[in-house]
mmCIF file of C-alpha atoms in Angstrom:
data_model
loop_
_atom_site.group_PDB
_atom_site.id
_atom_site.type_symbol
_atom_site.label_atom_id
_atom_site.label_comp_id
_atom_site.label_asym_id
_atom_site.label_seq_id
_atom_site.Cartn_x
_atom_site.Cartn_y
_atom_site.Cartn_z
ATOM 1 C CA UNK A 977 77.153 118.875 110.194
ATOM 2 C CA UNK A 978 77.914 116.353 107.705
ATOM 3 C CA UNK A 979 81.076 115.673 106.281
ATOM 4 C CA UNK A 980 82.177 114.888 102.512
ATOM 5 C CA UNK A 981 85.723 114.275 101.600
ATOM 6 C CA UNK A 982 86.524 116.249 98.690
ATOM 7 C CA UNK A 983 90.276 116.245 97.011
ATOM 8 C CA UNK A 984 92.052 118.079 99.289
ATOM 9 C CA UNK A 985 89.562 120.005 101.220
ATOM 10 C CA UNK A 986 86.605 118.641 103.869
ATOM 11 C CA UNK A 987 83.719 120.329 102.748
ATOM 12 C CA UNK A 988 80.672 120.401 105.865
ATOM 13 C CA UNK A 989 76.777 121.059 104.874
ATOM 14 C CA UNK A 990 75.637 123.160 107.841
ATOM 15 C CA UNK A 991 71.698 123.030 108.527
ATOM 16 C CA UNK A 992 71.179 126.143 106.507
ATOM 17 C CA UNK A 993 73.003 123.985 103.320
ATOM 18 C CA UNK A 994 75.855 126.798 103.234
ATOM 19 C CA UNK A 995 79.080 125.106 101.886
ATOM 20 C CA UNK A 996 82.106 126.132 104.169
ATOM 21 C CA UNK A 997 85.791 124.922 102.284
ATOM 22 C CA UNK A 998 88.149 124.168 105.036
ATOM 23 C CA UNK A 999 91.808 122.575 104.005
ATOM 24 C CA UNK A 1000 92.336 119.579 105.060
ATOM 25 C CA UNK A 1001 95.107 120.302 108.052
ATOM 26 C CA UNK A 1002 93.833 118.658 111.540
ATOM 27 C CA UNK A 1003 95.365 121.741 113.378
ATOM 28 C CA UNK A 1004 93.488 124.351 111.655
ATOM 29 C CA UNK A 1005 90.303 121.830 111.095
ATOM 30 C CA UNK A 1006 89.621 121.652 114.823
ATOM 31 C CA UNK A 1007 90.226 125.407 115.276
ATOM 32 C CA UNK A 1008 88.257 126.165 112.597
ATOM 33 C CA UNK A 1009 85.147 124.536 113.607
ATOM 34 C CA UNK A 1010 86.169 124.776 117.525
ATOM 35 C CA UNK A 1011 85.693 129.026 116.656
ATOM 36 C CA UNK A 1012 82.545 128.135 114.582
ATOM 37 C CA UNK A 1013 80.651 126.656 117.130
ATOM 38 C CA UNK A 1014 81.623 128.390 119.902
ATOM 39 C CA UNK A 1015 81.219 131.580 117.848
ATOM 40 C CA UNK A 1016 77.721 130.667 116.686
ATOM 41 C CA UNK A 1017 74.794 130.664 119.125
ATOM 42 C CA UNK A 1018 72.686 129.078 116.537
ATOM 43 C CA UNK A 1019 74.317 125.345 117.635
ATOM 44 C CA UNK A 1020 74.823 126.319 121.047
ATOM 45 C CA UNK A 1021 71.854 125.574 123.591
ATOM 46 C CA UNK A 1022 73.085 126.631 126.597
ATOM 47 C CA UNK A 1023 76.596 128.205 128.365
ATOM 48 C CA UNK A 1024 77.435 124.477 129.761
ATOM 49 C CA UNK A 1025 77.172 123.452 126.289
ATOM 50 C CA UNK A 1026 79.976 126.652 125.483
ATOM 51 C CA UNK A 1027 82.228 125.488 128.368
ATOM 52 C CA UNK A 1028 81.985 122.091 127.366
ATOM 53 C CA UNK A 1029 83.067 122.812 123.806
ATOM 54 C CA UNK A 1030 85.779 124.946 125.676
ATOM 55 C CA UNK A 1031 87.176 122.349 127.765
ATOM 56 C CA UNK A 1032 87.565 119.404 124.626
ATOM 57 C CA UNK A 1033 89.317 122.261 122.875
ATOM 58 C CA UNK A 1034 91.891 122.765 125.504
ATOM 59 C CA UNK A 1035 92.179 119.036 125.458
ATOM 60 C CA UNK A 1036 92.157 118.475 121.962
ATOM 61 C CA UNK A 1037 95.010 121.044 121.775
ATOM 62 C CA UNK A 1038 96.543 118.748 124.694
ATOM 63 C CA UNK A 1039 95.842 115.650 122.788
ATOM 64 C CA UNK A 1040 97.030 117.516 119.858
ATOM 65 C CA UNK A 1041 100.516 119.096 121.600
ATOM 66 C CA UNK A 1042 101.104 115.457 122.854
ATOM 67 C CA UNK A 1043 100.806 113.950 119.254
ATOM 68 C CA UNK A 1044 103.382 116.579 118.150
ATOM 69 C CA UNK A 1045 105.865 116.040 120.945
ATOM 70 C CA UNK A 1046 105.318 112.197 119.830
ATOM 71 C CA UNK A 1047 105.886 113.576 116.212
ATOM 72 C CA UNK A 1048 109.121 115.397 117.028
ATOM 73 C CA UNK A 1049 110.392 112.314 119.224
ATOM 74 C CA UNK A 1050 110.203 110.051 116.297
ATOM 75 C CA UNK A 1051 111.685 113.078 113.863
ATOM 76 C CA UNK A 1052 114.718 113.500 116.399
ATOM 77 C CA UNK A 1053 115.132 109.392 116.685
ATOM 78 C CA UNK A 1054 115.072 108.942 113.209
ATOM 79 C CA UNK A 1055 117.070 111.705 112.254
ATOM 80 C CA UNK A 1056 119.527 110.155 115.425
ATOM 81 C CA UNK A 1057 119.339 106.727 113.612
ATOM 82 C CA UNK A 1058 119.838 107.820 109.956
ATOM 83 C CA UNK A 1059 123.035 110.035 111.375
ATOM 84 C CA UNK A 1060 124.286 106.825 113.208
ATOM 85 C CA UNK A 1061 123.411 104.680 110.403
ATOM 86 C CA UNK A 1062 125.415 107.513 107.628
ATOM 87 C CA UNK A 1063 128.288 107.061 110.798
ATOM 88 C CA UNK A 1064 128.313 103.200 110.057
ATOM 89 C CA UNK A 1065 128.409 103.294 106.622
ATOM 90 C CA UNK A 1066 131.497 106.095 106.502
ATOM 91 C CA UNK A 1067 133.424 103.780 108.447
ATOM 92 C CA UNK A 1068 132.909 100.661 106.579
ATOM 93 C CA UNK A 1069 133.734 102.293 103.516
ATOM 94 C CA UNK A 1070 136.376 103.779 105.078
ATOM 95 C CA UNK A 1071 137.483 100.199 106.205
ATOM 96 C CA UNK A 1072 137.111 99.104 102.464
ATOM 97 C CA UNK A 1073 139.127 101.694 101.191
ATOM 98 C CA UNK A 1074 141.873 100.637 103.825
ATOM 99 C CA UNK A 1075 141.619 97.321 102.720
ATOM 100 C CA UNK A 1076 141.535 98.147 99.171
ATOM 101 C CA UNK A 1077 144.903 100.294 100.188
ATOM 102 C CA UNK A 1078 146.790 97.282 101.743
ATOM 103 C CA UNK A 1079 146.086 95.258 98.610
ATOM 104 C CA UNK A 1080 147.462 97.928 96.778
ATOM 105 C CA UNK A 1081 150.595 97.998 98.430
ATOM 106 C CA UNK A 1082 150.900 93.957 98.715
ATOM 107 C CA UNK A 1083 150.306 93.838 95.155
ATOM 108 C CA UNK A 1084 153.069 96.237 94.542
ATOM 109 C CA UNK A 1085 155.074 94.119 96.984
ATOM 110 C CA UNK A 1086 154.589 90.997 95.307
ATOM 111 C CA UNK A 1087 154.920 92.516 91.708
ATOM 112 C CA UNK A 1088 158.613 94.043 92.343
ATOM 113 C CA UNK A 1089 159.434 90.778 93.899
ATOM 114 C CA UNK A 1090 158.002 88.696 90.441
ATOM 115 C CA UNK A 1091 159.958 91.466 88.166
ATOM 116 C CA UNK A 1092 163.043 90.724 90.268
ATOM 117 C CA UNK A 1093 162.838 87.319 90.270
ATOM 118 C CA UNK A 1094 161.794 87.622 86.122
ATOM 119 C CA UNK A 1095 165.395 89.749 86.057
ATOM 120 C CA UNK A 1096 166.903 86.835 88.094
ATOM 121 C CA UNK A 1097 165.847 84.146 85.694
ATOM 122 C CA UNK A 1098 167.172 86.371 82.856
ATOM 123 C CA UNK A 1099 169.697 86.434 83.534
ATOM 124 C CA UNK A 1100 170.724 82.992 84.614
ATOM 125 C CA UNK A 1101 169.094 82.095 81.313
ATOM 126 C CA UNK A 1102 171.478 84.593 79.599
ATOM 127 C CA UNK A 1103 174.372 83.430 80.784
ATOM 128 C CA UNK A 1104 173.636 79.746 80.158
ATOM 129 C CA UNK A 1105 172.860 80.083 76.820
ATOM 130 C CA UNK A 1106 176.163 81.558 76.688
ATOM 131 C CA UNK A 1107 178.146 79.131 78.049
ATOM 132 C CA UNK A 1108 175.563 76.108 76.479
ATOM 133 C CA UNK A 1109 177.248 78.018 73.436
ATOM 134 C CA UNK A 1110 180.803 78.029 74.601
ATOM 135 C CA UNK A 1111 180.269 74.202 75.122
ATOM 136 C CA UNK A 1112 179.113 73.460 71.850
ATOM 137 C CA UNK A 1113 182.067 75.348 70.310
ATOM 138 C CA UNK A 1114 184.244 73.408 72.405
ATOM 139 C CA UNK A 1115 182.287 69.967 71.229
ATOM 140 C CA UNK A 1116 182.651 70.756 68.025
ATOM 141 C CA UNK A 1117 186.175 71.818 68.320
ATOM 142 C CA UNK A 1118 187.213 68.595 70.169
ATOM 143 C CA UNK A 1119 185.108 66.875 67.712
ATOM 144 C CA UNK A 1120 187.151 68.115 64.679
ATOM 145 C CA UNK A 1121 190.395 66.999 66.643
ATOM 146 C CA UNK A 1122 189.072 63.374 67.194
ATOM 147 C CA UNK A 1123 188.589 63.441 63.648
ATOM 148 C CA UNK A 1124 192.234 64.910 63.074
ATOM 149 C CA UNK A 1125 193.618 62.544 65.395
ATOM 150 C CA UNK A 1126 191.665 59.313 63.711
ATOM 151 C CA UNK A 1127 193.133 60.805 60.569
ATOM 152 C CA UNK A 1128 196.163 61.379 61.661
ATOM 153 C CA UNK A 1129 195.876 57.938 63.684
ATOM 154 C CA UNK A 1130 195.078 56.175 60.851
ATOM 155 C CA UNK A 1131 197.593 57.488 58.306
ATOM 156 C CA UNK A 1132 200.352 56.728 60.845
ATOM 157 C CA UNK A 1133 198.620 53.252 61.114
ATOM 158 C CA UNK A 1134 199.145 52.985 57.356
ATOM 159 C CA UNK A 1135 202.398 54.850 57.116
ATOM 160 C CA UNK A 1136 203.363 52.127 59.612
ATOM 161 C CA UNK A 1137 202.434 48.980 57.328
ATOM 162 C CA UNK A 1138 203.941 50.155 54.836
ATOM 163 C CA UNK A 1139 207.192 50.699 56.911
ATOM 164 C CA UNK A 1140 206.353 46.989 58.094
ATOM 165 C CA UNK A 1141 205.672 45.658 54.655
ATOM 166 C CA UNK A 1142 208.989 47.390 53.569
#
């Protein structure tokens, strides 16, 4: 037999030029043709040739059983890794969020301290301006008597001359 890949199927000339479609699954490729030419005395010469088509089918089905045990051993370990790997990932975005949580509350923290501190300053600044105000008041009440007095010092100054001059 010759064989010709065609999309999707293996298609096999057999000496009498009859096409045979086959898809294109190893499992059901080598049982196909395993049946065919143990089946068909036309490619057969003898029965050693039979039991030696016999005995590479039962160990292509071993060969073949192995590769799917190999298959399935990979399957499980990568479905083990990708679980473990889904595992690692949970936790450090777990561990992120925890973080991300303990900023939070430090923030919080360190805001209520800034607004009381803010109050604080308030009102220290409230009551200075008040007093700053209660001090200029006084200035310029203490001013206005250093005035009076110079006034008053000075008209006694002159009252006094002219008691003198008198």
């Amino acid at each position: 037999m010759i064989p010709a890949e065609v999309t999707g199927y293996f298609q096999y000339l057999s000496p009498e030029y009859n096409i045979i479609n086959m898809p294109s699954s190893p499992t059901s490729s080598l049982n196909y043709f395993n049946d065919l030419i143990i089946n068909n005395n036309n490619y057969s010469s003898s029965s050693n040739s039979q039991e030696l088509m016999i005995s590479n089918n039962s160990a292509s089905d071993e060969d073949h059983h192995q590769s799917i045990i190999i298959l399935d051993e990979r399957k499980q370990r990568r479905m083990l890794s990708n679980r473990e790997s889904a595992r690692r990932s949970r936790m450090r975005k777990q561990r992120h969020l925890d973080e991300l949580w303990s900023q939070v509350i430090r923030l919080r923290n360190e805001n209520n301290c800034l607004i009381d501190k803010l109050n604080r300053v308030s009102e220290t600044q409230a009551s200075i301006l008040k007093e700053n105000s209660k001090l200029k008041e006084e200035a310029s009440d203490l001013r206005k008597l250093v005035c009076e007095l110079k006034s008053n010092k000075n008209n006694e100054n002159s009252i006094q001359r002219e008691f003198e001059d008198n």
